[in-house]
Rosetta silent file (secondary structure, phi, psi, omega in degrees, C-alpha in Angstrom):
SEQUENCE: XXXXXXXXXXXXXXXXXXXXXXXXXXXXXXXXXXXXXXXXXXXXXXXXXXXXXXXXXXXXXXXXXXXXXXXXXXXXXXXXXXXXXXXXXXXXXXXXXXXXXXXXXXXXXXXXXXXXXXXXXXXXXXXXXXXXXXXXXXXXXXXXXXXXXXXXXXXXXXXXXXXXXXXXXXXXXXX
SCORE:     score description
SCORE:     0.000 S_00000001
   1 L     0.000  135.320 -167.171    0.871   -7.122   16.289 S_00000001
   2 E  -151.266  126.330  168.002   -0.892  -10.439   16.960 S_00000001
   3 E  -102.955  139.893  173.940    0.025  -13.380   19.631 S_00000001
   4 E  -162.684  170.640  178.819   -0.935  -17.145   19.407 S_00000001
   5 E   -88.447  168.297 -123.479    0.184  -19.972   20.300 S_00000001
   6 L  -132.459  141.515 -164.210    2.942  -21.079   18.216 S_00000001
   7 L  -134.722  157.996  170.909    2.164  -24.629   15.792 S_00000001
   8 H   -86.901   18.417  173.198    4.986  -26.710   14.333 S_00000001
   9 H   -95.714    4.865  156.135    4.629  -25.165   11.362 S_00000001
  10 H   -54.838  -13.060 -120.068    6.769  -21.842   13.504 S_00000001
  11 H   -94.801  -14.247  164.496    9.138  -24.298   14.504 S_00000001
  12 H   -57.997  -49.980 -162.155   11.550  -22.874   11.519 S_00000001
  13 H   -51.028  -42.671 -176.272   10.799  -19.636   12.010 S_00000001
  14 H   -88.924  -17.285  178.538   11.459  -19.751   15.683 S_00000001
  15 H   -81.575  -28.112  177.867   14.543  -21.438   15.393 S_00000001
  16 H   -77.723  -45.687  172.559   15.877  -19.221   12.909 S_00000001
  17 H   -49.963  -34.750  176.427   14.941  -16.322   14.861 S_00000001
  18 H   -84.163  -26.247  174.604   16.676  -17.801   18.162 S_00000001
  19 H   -78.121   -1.635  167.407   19.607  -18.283   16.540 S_00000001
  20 H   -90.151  -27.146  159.105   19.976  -14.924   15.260 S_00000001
  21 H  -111.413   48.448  107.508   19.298  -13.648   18.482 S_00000001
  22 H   -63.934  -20.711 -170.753   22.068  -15.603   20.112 S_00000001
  23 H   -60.345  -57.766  170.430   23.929  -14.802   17.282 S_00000001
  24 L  -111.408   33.786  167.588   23.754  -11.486   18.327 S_00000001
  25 L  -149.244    7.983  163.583   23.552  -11.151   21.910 S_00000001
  26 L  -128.650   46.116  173.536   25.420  -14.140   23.730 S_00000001
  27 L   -73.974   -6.829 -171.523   28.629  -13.511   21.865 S_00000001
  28 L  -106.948   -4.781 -172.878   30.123  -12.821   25.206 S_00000001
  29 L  -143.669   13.698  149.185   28.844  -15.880   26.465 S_00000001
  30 L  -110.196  164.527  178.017   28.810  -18.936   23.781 S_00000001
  31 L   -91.858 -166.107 -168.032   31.923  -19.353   21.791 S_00000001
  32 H  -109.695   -7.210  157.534   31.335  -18.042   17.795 S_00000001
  33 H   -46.460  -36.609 -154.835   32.416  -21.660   16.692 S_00000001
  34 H   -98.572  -27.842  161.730   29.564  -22.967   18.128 S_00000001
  35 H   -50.331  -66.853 -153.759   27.009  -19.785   17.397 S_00000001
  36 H   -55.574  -41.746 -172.443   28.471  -20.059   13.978 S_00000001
  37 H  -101.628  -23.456 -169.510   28.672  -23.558   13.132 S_00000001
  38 H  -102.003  -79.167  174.640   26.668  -25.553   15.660 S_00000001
  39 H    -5.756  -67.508 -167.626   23.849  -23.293   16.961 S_00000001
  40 H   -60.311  -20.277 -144.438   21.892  -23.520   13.435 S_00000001
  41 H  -113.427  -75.363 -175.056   21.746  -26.982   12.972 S_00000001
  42 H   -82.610   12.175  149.485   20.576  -27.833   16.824 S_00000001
  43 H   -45.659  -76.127  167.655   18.392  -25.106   17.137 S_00000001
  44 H   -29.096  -72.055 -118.946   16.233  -26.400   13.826 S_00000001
  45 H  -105.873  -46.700  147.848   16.603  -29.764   15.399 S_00000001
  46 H   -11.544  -86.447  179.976   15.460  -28.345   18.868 S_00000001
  47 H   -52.971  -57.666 -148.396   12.035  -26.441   17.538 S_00000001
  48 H   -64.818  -46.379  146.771   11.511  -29.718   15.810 S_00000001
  49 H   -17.144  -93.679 -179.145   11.923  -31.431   18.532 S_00000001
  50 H   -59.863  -27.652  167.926    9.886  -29.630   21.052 S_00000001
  51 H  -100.696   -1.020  179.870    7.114  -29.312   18.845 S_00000001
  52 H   -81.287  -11.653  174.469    6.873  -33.106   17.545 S_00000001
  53 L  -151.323   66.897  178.598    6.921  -34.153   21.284 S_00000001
  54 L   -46.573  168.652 -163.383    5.846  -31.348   23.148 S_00000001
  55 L  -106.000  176.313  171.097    6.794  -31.863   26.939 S_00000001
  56 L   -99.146    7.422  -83.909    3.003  -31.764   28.876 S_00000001
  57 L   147.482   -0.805 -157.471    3.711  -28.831   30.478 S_00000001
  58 E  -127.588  140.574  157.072    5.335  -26.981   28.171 S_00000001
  59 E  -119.635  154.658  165.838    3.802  -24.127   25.621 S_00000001
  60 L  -164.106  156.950 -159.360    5.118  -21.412   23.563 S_00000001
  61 E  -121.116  160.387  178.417    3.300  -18.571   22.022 S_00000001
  62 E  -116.474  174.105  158.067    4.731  -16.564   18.759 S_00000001
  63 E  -107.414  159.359 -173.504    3.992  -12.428   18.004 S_00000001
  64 E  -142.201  136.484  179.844    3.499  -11.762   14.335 S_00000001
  65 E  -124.293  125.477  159.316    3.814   -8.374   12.929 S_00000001
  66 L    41.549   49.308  172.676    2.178   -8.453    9.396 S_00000001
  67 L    89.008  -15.206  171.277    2.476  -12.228    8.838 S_00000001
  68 E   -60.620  113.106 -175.582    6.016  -12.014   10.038 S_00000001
  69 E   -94.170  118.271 -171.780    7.058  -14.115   13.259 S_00000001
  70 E  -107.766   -0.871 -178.311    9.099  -10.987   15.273 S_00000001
  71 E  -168.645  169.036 -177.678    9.149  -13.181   18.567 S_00000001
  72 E  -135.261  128.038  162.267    9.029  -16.194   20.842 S_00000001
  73 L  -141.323  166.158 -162.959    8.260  -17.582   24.165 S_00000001
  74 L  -146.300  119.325  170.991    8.355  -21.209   25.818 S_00000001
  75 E  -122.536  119.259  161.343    7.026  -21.559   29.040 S_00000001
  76 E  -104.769  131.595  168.019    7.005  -25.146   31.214 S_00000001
  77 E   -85.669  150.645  152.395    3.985  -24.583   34.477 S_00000001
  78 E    62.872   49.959 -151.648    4.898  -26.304   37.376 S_00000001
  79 E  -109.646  -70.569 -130.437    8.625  -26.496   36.075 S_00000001
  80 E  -136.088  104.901  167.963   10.640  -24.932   39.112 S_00000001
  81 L   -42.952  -42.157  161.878    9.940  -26.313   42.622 S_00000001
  82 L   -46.763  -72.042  177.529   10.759  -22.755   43.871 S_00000001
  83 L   -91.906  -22.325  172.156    9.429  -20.214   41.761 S_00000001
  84 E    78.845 -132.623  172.616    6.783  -22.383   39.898 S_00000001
  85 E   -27.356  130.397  177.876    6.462  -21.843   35.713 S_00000001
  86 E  -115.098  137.596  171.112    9.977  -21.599   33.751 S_00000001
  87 E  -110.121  104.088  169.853   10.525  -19.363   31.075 S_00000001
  88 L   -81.688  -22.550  177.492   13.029  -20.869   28.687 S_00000001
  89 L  -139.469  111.735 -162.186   12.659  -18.462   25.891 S_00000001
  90 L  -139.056  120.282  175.590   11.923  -15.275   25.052 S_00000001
  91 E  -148.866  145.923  148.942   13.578  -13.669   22.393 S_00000001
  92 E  -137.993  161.314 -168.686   12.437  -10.949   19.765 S_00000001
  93 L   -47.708  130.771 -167.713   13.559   -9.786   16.618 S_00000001
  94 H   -35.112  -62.542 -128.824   16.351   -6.510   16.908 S_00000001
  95 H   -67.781  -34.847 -167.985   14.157   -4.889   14.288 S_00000001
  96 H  -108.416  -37.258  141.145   11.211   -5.197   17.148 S_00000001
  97 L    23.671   97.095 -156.196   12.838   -4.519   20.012 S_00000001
  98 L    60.244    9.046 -176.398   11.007   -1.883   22.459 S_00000001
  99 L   -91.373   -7.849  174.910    8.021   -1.999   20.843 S_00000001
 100 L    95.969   40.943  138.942    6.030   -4.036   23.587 S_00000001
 101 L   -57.908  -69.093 -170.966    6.550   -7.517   21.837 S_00000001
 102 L   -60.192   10.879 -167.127    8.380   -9.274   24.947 S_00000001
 103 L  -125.936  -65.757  161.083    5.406   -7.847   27.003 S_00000001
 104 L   -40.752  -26.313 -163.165    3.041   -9.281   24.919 S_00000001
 105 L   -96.127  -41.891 -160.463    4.393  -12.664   24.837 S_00000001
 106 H   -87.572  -20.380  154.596    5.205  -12.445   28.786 S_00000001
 107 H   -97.957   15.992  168.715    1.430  -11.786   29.430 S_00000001
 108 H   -87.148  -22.210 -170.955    0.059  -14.207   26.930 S_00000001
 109 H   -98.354   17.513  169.133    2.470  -16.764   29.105 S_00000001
 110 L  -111.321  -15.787  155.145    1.147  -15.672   32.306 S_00000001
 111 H   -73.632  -44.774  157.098   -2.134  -15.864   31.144 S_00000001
 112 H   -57.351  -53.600 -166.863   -1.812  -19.374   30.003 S_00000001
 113 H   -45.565  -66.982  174.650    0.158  -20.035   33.434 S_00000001
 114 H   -37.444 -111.916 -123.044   -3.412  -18.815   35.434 S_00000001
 115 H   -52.352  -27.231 -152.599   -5.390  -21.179   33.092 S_00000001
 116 H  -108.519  -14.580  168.649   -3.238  -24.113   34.060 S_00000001
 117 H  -124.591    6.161  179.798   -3.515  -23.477   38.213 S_00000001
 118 L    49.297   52.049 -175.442   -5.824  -21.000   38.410 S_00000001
 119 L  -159.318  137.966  132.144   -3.717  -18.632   41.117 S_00000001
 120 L   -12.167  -66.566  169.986   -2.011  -15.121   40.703 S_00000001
 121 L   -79.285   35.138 -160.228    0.291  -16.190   42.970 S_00000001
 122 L  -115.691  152.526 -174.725    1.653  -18.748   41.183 S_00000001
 123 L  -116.957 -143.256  163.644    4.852  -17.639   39.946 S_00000001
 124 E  -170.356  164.660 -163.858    7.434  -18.012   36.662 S_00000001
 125 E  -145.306  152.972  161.871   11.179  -17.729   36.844 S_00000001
 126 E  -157.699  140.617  174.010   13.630  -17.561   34.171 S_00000001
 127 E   -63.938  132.545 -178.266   17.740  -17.290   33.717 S_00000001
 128 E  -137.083  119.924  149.044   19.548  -13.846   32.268 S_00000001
 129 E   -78.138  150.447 -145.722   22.475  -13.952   31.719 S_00000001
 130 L   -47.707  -49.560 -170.265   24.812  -11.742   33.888 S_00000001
 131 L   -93.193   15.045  146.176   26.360   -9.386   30.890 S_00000001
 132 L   -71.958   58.184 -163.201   22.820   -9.332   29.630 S_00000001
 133 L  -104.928   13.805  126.918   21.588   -6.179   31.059 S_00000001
 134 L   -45.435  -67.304 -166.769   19.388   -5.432   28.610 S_00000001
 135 L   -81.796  -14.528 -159.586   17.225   -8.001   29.148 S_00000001
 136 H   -86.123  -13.692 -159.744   17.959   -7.668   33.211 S_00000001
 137 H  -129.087   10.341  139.051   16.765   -4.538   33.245 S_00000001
 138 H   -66.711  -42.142  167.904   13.955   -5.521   31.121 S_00000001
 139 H   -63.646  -58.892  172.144   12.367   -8.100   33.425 S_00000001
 140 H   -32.670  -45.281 -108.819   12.593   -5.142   36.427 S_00000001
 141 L  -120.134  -34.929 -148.597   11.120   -2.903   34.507 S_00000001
 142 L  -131.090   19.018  172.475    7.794   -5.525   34.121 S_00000001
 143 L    87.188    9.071  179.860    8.009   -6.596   37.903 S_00000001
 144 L  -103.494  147.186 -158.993   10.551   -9.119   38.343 S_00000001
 145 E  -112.652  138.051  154.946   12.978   -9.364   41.076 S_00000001
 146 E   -72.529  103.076  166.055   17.088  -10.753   40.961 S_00000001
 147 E   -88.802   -8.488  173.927   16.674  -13.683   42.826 S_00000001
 148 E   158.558  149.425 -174.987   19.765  -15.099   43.078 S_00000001
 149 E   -54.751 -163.267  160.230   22.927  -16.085   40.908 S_00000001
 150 E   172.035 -153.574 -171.558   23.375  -19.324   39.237 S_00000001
 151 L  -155.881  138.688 -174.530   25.487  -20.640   36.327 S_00000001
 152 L  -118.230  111.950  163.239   23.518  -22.063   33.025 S_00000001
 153 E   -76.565  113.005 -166.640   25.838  -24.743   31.414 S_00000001
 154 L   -99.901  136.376  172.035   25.230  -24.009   27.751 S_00000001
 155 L   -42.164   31.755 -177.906   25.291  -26.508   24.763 S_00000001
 156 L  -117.490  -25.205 -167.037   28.730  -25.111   23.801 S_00000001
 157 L   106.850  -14.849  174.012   30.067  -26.612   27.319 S_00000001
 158 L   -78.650  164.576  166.000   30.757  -23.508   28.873 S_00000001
 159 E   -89.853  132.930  165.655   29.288  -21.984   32.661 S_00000001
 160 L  -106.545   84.931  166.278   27.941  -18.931   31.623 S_00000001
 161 L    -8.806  105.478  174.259   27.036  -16.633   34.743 S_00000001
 162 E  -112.022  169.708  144.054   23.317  -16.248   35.442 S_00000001
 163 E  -113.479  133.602  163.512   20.622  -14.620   37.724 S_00000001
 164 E   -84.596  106.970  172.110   17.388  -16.347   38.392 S_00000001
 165 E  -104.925  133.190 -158.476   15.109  -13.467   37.823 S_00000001
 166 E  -117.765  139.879  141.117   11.586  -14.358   39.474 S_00000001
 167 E  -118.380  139.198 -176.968    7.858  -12.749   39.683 S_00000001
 168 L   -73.995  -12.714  160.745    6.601  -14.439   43.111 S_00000001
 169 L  -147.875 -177.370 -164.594    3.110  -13.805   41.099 S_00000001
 170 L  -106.890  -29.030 -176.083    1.738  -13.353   37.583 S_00000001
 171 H   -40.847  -53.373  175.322   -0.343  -10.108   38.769 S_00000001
 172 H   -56.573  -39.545 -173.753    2.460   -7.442   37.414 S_00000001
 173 H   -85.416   -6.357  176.062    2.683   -8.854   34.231 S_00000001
 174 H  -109.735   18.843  168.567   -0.831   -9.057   33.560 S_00000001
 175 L   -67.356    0.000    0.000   -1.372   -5.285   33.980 S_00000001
């Protein structure tokens, strides 16, 4: 397994991959017109996006399994007035799943956060949604606290129910 930061020539790769895993894990919370019909098309257009005009602030690293892109993350530092660094994306492939990918990815983006302020205690935040609890009870599991609801208004137009799940430092995740 090998992490790097992520070039636009991922930006298919990662786009295909997030839409497969919304495809198959926010079915309770996008409608399947818009997974089905929409999702692929402004994903692609997304990645393309984000990497042809990266934000200044913003990174994302991929994992590779044998030449294979099995995962994703997107991090903006200095994103969230609260909480500091935002994690917009983290998703890896079903297939990969427990294997310590999403662990990998979340300390290559906490190691990048410490390069860009140099502090521990700087933190990163990210949204899960509520009837995810999979992923809710991944982020515990790797030092992150439920900090408080919220509601993520998703490109379909719906509120989806969230928690802002927070580490108040980078220090758990780089163990």
């Amino acid at each position: 397994m090998k992490t790097r930061v992520a070039t636009a020539q991922d930006a298919q790769s990662i786009a295909e991959l997030h839409i497969a895993s919304w495809q198959q894990n926010y079915t309770n919370a996008l409608s399947a017109n818009y997974l089905n019909n929409i999702a692929p098309a402004e994903r692609k257009a997304l990645w393309a996006q984000r990497f042809a005009q990266p934000q200044a602030n913003q990174q994302v690293f991929v994992a590779e399994n044998n030449g294979e892109l099995v995962g994703f993350a997107c991090v903006y530092h200095i994103h969230n007035p609260k909480w500091g660094a935002y994690l917009d994306n983290l998703h890896v492939a079903s297939q990969c799943q427990g294997l310590g990918v999403g662990k990998q990815l979340l300390q290559a983006v906490a190691s990048w956060c410490l390069t860009q302020n140099n502090s521990a205690n700087a933190g990163l935040c990210l949204l899960v949604n509520r009837n995810n609890t999979n992923a809710q009870a991944f982020y515990l599991h790797l030092g992150a606290r439920n900090a408080e609801p919220s509601v993520w208004h998703a490109p379909d137009g719906s509120d989806v129910p969230t928690f802002w799940f927070v580490w108040d430092s980078m220090e758990p995740l780089l163990k």
